Short mmCIF file of C-alpha atoms and ligand atoms in Angstrom, two decimals:
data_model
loop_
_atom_site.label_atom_id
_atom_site.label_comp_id
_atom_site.label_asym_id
_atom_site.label_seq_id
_atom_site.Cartn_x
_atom_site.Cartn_y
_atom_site.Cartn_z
CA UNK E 179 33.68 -33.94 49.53
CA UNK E 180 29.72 -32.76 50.39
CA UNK E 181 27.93 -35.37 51.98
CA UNK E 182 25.54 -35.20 49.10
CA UNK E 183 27.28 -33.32 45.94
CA UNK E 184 26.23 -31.49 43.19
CA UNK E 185 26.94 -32.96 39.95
CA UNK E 186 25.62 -30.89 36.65
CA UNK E 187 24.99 -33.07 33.80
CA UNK E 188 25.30 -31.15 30.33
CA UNK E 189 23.94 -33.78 27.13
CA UNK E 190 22.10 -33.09 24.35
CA UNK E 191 20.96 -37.03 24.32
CA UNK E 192 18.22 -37.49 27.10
CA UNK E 193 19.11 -41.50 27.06
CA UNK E 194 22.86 -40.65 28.46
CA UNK E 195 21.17 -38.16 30.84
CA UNK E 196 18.73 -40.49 32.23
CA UNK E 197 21.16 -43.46 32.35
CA UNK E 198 24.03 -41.02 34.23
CA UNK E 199 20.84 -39.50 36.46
CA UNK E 200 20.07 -42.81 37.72
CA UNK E 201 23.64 -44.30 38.26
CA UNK E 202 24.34 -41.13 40.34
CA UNK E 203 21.94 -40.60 41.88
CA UNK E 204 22.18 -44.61 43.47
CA UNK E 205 25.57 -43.12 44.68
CA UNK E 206 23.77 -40.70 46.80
CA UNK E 207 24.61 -37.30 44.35
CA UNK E 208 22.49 -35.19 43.45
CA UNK E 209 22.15 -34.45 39.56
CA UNK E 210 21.06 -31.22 37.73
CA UNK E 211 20.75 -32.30 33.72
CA UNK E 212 21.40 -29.33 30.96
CA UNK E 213 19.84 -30.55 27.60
CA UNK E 214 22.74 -27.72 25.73
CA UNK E 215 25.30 -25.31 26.78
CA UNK E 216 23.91 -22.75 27.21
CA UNK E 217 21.26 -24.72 29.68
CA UNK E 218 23.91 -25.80 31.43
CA UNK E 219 25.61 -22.64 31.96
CA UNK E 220 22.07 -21.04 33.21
CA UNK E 221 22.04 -23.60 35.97
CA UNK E 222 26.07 -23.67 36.81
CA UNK E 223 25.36 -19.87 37.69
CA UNK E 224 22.28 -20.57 39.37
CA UNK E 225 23.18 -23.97 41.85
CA UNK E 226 27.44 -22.97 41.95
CA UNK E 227 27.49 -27.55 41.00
CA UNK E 228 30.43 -29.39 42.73
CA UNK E 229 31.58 -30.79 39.80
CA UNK E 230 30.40 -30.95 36.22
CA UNK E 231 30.03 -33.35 33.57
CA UNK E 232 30.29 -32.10 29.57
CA UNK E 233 29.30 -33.89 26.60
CA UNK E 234 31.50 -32.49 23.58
CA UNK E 235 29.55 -32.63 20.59
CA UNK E 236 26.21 -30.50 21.09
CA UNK E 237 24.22 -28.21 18.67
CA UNK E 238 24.70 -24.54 19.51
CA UNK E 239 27.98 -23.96 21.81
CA UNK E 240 29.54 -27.54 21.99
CA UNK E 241 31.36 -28.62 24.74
CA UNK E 242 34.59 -27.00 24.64
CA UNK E 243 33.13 -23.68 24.34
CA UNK E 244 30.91 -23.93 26.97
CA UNK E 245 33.59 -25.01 29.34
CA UNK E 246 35.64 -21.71 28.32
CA UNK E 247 33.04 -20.11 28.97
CA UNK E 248 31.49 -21.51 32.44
CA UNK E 249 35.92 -20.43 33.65
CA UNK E 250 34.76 -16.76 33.13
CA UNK E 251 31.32 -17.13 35.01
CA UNK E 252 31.78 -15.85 39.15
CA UNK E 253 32.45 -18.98 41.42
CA UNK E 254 32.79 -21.50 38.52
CA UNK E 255 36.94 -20.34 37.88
CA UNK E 256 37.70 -23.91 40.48
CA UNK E 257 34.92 -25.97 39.69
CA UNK E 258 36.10 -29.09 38.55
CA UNK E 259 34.75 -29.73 34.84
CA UNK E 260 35.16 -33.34 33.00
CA UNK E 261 34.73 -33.82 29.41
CA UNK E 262 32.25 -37.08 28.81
CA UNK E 263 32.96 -37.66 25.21
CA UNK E 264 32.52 -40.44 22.50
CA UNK E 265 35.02 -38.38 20.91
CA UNK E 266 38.78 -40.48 20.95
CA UNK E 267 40.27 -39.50 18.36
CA UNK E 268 43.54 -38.24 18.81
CA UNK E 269 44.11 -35.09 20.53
CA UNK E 270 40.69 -34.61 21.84
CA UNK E 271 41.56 -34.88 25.08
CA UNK E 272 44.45 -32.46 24.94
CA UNK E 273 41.92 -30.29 23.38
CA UNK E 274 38.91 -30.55 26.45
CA UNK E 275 42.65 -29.84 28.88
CA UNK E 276 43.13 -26.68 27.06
CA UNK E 277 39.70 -25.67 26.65
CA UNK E 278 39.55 -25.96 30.40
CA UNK E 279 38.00 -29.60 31.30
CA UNK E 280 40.05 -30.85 34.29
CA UNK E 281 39.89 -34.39 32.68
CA UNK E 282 38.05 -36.28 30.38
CA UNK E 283 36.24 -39.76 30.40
CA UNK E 284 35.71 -41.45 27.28
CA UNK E 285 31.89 -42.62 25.67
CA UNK E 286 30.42 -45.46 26.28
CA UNK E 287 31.12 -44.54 30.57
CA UNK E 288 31.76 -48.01 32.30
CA UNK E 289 29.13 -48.81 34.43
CA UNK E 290 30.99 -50.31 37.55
CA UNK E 291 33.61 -47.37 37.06
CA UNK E 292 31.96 -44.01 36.22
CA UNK E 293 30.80 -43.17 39.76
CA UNK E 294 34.35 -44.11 41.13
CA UNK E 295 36.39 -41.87 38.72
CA UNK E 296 33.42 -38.94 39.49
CA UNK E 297 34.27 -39.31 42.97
CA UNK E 298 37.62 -39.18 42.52
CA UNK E 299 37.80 -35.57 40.38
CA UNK E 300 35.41 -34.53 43.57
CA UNK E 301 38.26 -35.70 45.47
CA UNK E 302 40.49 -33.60 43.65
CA UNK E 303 42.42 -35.37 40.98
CA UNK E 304 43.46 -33.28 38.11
CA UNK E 305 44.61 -34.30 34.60
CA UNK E 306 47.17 -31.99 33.44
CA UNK E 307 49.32 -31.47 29.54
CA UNK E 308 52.79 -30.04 28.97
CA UNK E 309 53.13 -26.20 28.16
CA UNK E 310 53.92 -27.26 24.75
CA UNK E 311 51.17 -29.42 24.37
CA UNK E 312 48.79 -27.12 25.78
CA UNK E 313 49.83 -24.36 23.34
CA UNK E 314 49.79 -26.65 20.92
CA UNK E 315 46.09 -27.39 21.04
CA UNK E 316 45.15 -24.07 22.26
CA UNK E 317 46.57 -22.60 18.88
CA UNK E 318 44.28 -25.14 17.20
CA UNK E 319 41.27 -24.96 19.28
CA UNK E 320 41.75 -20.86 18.55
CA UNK E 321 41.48 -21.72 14.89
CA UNK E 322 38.48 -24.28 15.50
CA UNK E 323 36.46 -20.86 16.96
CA UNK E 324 37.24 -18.43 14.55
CA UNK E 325 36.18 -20.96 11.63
CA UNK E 326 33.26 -21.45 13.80
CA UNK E 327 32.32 -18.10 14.63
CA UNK E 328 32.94 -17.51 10.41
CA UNK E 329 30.08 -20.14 8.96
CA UNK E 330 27.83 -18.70 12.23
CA UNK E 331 27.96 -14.95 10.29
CA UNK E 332 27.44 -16.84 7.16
CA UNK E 333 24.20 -18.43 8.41
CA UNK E 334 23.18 -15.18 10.38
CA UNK E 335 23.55 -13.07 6.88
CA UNK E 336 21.64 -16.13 4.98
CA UNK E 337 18.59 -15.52 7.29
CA UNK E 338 18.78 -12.62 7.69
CA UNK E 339 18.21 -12.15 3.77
CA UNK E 340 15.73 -14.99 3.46
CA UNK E 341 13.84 -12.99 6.49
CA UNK E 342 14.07 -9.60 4.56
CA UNK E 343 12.76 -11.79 1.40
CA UNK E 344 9.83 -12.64 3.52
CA UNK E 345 8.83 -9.30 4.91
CA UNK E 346 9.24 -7.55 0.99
CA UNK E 347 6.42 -10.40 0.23
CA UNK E 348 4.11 -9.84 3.16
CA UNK E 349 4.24 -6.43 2.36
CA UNK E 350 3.85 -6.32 -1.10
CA UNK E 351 1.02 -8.93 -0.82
CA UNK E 352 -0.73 -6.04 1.89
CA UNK E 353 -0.62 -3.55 -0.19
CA UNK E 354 -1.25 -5.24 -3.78
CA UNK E 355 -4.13 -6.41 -1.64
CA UNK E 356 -5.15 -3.55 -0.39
CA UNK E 357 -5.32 -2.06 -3.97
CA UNK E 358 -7.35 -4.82 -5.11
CA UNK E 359 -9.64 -4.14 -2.80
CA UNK E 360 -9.45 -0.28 -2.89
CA UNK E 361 -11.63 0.14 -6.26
CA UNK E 362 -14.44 -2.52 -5.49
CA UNK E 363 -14.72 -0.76 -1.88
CA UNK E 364 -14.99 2.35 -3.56
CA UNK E 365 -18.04 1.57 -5.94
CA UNK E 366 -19.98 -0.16 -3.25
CA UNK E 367 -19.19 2.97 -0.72
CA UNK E 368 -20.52 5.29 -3.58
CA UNK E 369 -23.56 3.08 -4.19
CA UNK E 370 -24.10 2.60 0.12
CA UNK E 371 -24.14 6.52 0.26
CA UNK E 372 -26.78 6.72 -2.78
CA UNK E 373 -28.90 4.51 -1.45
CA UNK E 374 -28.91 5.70 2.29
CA UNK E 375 -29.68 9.27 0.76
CA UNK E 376 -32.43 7.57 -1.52
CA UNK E 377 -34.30 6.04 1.56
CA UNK E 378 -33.71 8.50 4.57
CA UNK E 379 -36.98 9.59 5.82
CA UNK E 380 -38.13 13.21 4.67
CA UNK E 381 -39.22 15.52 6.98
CA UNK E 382 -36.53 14.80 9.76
CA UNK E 383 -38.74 11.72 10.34
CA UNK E 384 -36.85 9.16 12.73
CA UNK E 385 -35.46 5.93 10.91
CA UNK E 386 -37.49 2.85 11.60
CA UNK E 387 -35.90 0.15 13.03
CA UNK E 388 -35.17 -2.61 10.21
CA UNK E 389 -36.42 -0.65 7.74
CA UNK E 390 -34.19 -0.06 4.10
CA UNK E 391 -32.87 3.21 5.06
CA UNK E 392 -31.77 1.65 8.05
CA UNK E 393 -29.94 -1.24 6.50
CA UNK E 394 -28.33 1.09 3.78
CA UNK E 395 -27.49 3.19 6.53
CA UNK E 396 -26.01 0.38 8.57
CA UNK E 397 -24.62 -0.89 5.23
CA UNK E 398 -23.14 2.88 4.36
CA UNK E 399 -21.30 3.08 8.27
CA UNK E 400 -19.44 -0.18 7.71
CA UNK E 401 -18.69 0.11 4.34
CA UNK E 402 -17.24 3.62 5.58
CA UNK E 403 -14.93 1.98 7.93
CA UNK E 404 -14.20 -1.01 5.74
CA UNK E 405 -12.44 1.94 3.68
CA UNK E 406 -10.79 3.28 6.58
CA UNK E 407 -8.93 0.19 6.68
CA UNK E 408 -8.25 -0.34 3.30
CA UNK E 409 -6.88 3.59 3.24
CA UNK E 410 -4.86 2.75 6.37
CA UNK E 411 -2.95 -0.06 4.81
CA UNK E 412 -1.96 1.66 1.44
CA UNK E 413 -0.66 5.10 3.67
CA UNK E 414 1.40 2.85 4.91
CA UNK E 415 2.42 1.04 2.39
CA UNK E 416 3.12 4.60 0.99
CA UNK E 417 5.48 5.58 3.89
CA UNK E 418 7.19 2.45 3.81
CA UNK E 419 7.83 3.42 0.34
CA UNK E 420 8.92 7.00 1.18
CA UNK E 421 6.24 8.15 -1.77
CA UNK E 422 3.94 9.84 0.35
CA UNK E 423 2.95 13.54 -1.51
CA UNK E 424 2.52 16.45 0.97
CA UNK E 425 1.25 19.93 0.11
CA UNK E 426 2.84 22.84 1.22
CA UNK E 427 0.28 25.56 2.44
CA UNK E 428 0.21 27.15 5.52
CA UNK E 429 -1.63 25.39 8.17
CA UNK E 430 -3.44 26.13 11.25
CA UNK E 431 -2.87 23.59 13.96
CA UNK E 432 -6.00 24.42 16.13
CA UNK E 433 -8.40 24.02 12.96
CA UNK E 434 -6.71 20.73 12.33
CA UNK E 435 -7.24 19.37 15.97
CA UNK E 436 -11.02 20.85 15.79
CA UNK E 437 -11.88 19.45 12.62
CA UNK E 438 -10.64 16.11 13.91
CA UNK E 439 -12.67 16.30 16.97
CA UNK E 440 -15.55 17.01 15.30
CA UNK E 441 -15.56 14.03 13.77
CA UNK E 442 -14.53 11.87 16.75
CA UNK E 443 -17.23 13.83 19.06
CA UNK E 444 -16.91 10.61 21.96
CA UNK E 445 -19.47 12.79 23.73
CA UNK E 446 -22.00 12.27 21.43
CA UNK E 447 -21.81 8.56 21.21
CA UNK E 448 -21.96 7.52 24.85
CA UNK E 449 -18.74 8.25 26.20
CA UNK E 450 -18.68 11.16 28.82
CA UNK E 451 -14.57 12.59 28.53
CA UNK E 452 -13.91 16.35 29.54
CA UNK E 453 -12.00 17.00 26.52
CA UNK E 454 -9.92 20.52 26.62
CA UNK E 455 -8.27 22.36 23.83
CA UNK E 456 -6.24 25.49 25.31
CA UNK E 457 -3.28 27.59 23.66
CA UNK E 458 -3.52 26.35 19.94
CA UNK E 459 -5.62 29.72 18.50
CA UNK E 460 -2.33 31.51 19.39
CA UNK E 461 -0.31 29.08 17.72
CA UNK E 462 1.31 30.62 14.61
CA UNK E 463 0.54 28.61 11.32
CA UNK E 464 3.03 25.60 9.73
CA UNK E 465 3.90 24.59 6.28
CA UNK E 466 2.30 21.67 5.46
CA UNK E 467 -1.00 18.83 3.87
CA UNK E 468 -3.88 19.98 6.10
CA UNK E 469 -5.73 16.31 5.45
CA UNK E 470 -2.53 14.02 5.87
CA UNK E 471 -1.79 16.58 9.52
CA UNK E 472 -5.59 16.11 10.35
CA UNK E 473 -5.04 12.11 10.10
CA UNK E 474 -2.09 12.74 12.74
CA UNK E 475 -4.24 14.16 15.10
CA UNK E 476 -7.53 12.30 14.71
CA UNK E 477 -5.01 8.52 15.33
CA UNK E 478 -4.03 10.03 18.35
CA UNK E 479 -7.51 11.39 19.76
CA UNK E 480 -9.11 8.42 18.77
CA UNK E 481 -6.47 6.76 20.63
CA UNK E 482 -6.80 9.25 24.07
CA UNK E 483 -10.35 8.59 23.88
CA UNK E 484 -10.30 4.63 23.35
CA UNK E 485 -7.68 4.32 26.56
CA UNK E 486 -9.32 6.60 28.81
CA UNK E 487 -12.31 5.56 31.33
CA UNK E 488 -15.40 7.30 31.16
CA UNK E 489 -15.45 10.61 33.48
CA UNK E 490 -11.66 10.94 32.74
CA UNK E 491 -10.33 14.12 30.89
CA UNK E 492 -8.15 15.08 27.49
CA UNK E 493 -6.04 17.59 27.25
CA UNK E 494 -4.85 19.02 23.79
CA UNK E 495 -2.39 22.36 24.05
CA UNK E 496 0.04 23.40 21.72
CA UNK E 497 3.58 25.68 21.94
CA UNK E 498 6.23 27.19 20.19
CA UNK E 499 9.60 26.07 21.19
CA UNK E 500 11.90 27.65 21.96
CA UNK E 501 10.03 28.71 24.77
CA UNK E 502 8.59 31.93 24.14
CA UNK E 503 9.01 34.06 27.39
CA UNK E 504 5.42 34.82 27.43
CA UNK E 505 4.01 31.50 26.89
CA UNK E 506 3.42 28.31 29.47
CA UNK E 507 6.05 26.42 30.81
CA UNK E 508 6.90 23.62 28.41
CA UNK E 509 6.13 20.55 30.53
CA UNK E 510 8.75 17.82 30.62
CA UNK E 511 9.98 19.29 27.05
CA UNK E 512 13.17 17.70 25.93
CA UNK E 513 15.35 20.33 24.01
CA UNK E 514 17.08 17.01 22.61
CA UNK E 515 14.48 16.60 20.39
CA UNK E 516 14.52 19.86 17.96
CA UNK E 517 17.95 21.08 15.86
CA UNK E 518 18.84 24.28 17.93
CA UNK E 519 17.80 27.47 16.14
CA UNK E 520 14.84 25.73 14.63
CA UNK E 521 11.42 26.96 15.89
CA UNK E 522 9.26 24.50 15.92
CA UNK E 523 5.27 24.06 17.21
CA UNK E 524 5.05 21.32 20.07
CA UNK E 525 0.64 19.87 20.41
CA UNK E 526 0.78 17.67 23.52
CA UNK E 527 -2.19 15.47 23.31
CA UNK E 528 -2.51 14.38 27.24
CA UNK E 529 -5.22 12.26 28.55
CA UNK E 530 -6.00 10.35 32.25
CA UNK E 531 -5.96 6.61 30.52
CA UNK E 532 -4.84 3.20 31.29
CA UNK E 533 -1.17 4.57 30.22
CA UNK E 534 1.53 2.69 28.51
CA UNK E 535 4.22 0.82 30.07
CA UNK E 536 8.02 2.03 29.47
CA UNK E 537 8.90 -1.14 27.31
CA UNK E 538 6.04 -0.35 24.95
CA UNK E 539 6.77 2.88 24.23
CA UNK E 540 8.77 2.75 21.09
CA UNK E 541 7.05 -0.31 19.88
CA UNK E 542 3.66 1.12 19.58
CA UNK E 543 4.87 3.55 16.54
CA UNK E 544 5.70 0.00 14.63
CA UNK E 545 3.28 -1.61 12.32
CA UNK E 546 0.41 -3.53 13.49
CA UNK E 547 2.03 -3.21 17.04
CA UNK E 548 -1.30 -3.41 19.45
CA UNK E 549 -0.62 -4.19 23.39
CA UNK E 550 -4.23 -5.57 24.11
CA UNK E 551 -4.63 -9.23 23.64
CA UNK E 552 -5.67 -9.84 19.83
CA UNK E 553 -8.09 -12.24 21.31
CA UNK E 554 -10.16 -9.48 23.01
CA UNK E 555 -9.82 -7.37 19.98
CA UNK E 556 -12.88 -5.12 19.32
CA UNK E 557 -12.85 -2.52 16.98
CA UNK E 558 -13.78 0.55 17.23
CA UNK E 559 -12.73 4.34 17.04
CA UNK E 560 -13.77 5.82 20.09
CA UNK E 561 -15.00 2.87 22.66
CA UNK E 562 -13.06 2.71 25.55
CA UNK E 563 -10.65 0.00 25.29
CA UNK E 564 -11.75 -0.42 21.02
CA UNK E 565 -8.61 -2.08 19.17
CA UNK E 566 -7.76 -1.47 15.79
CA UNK E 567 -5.42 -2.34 13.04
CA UNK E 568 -2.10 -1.33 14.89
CA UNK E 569 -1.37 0.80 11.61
CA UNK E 570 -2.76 4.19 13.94
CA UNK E 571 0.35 5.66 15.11
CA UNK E 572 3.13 4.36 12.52
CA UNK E 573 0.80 6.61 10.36
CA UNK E 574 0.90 9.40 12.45
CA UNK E 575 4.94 8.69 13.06
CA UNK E 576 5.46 8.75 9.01
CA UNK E 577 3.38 11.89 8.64
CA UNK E 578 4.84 13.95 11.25
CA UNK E 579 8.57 12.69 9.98
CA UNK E 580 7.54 13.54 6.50
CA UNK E 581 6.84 17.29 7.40
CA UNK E 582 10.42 17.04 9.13
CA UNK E 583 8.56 16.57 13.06
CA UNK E 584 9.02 14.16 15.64
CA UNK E 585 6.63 12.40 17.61
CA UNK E 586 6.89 10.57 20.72
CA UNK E 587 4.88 9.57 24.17
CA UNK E 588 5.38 10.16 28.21
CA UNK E 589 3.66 7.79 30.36
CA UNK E 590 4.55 6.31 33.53
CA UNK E 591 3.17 2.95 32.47
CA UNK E 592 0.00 1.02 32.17
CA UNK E 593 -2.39 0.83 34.73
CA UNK E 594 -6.34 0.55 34.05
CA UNK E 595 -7.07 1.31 37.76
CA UNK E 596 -4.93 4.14 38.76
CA UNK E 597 -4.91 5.61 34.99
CA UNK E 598 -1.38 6.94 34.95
CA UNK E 599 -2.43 8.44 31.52
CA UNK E 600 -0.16 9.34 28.79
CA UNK E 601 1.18 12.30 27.17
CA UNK E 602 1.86 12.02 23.19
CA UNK E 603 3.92 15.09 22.32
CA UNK E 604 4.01 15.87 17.75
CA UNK E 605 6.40 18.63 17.56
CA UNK E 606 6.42 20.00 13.95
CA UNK E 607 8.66 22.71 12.21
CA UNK E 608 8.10 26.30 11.98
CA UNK E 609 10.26 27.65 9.60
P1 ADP H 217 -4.69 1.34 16.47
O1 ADP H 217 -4.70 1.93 15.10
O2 ADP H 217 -5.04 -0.10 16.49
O3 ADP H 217 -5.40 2.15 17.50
P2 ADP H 217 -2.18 2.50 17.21
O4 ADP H 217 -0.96 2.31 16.35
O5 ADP H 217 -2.85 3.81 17.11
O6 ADP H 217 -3.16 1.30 16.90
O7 ADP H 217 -1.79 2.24 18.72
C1 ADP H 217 -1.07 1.08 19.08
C2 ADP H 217 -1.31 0.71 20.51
O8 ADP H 217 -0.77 1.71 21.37
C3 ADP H 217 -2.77 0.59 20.90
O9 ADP H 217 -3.27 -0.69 20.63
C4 ADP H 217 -2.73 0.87 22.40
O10 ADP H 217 -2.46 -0.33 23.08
C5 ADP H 217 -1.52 1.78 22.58
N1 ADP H 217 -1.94 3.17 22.77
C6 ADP H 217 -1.95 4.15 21.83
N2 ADP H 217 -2.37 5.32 22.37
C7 ADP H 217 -2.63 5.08 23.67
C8 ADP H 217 -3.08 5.89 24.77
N3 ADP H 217 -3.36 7.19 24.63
N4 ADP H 217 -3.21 5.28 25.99
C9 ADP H 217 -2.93 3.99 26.15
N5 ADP H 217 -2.50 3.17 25.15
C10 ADP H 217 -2.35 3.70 23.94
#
């Protein structure tokens, strides 16, 4: 025996633990408590315990399972394990034998004799049961899991619905919500833009600080994005729904990227980006909605631009896969992701940003999915580091899926001083 053993304590009732703590540990053990099974088989893995002592009845894995279980774990096959159990009835000690307890002390432990009979399973006493027996129960204990593991899938199905209940609300209430909203937002975005064009200064006069047209024009900007977000949350609501309505005219991919950084223009509102556009005149045209493809594009510049220092540099340049033997190399282009025989046009949208780590790259073309800290949310379309909604890129994902495309991102994680940067790739179909 170790001049000073191990003994892992696995109760769900903190009074037992503390009682069977202190009467150990007067005995010169040391005691690791587990407050379930799963607790205790955490730290049977992690301190390899001399011997181990297992309440029965426990929420989650009970005590029978979690002995099973600790006999499969490396270095715990030997280690002696004792049922502590208020459980008497008959048979339930044949049953902790054939789960795998070495032996079993019954509930409420004798004071003057628990440390004695814990020595002596250190010591190496074994409690054993006949073959038959031991079939016997492990026939029944068999039976015990399988009705177990039965009501578990019950109550796994039952949340799962009442969970699927509970998204259909939330997103029903966004987007009845968002409705709601969409027709007063309209009026007072009509009346914003009247009234800004009403007061503007003639004669390319400046606008005086605090003045009315600078109010309505103030007014007229946020009402503008106020709609942004109401627009955002019903396109989504209408991909969720699979109703969103596409035309089908040809479209020119390198008007589509200008037109959206037009709008954007960072440079013109304090940012200083070298922004690049190479290769997309040459790019043939696609079938598809010019304004919903436009909305792709601008979510991800707006995005480049927000996660990329000042001084740093966007890329935009555009191919037709298969590689035409003229054109550039296709950078890290993944053949996996197009049917074969289908020619399709590949924009890579590549900036010098913060970068996104590995584990966040699927996640971010979910709803609402934002990395930053909500708390140091600021919105805004083009500042660096500006949050949003979160609704960006599951837009862009349900427009580019909804013209029959794939989108998808390369970065070797997230880093805002060494600016990995990050390479979203929106590969569309030709034919
Ligand atoms: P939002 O509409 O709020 O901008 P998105 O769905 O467009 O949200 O993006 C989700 C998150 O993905 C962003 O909050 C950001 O953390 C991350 N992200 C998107 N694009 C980039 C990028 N180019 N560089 C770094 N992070 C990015």
């Amino acid at each position: 025996m170790a001049a000073q053993p191990h003994i892992l304590y696995i109760d769900d009732d903190p009074t037992n633990r503390t009682l069977v703590n202190r009467l150990l540990s007067s005995y010169n053990f040391i005691v690791l408590e587990a407050n379930n099974g799963i607790e205790g088989l955490q730290l049977a893995q992690k301190h390899r315990p001399d011997l181990v002592l297992m309440d029965i009845s426990m929420p989650g894995l009970d005590g029978y399972e979690t002995t099973t279980r600790m006999r499969t774990l490396a270095g715990l096959a030997q280690t002696p394990i004792v049922a502590v159990t208020a459980h008497t009835t008959k048979g339930a000690r044949e049953m902790a034998l054939a789960a795998g307890c070495d032996g079993y002390i019954p509930k409420p432990i004798d004071i003057d004799q628990f440390p004695h009979q814990v020595i002596a399973y250190l010591e190496g006493r074994r409690e054993t049961i006949s073959t038959d027996e031991r079939e016997h129960y492990l026939g029944k204990y068999s039976q015990k899991l399988v009705e177990r593991l039965e009501s578990k899938i019950l109550e796994l199905e039952e949340a799962n619905q009442r969970l699927q209940k509970i998204d259909k609300l939330k997103s029903d209430f966004i987007t009845v919500a968002a409705h709601e909203l969409r027709t007063p937002i309209t009026l007072v975005y009509g009346y914003a833009r009247l009234l800004q064009k009403k007061t503007a200064p003639s004669d390319g006069n400046l606008i005086e600080h605090g003045s009315v047209a600078d109010l309505s024009t103030r007014i007229y900007y946020s009402v503008h994005r106020l709609s942004d977000v109401v627009n955002d949350i019903l396109n989504i609501s209408l991909i969720d729904a699979d109703e969103m309505r596409l035309e089908q005219k040809p479209v020119y991919l390198s008007h589509v990227v200008q037109a959206a950084l037009n709008e954007l223009d960072p440079n013109k509102n304090d940012r200083t980006l070298q922004i690049s556009v190479t290769g997309l005149d040459a790019l043939p045209p696609i079938k598809g909605d010019e304004r919903r493809l436009r909305q792709v594009f601008w979510n991800i510049l707006s995005n480049a631009i927000k996660f990329t220092p000042d001084a740093g540099s966007i890329l935009i340049t555009g191919w037709v896969a298969p590689q035409p033997e003229s054109g550039p190399a296709i950078p890290e282009f993944r053949p996996s992701t197009w049917e074969s025989g289908q020619r399709s046009v590949v924009i890579m949208v590549q900036d010098s940003g913060i970068g996104i780590d590995r584990s966040d790259q699927q996640d971010i073309f979910e709803r609402f999915y934002i990395i930053e800290d909500t708390a140091y949310h600021s919105s805004s379309k083009i500042a660096f580091k500006g949050g949003g909604l979160g609704l960006g890129l599951p837009i862009a994902k349900g427009i580019v899926e909804a013209h029959g495309g794939r989108i998808w991102v390369e970065s070797q994680g997230r880093h805002a001083k060494d600016s990995p940067g990050s390479k979203f790739y929106v590969l569309l179909p030709l034919d």
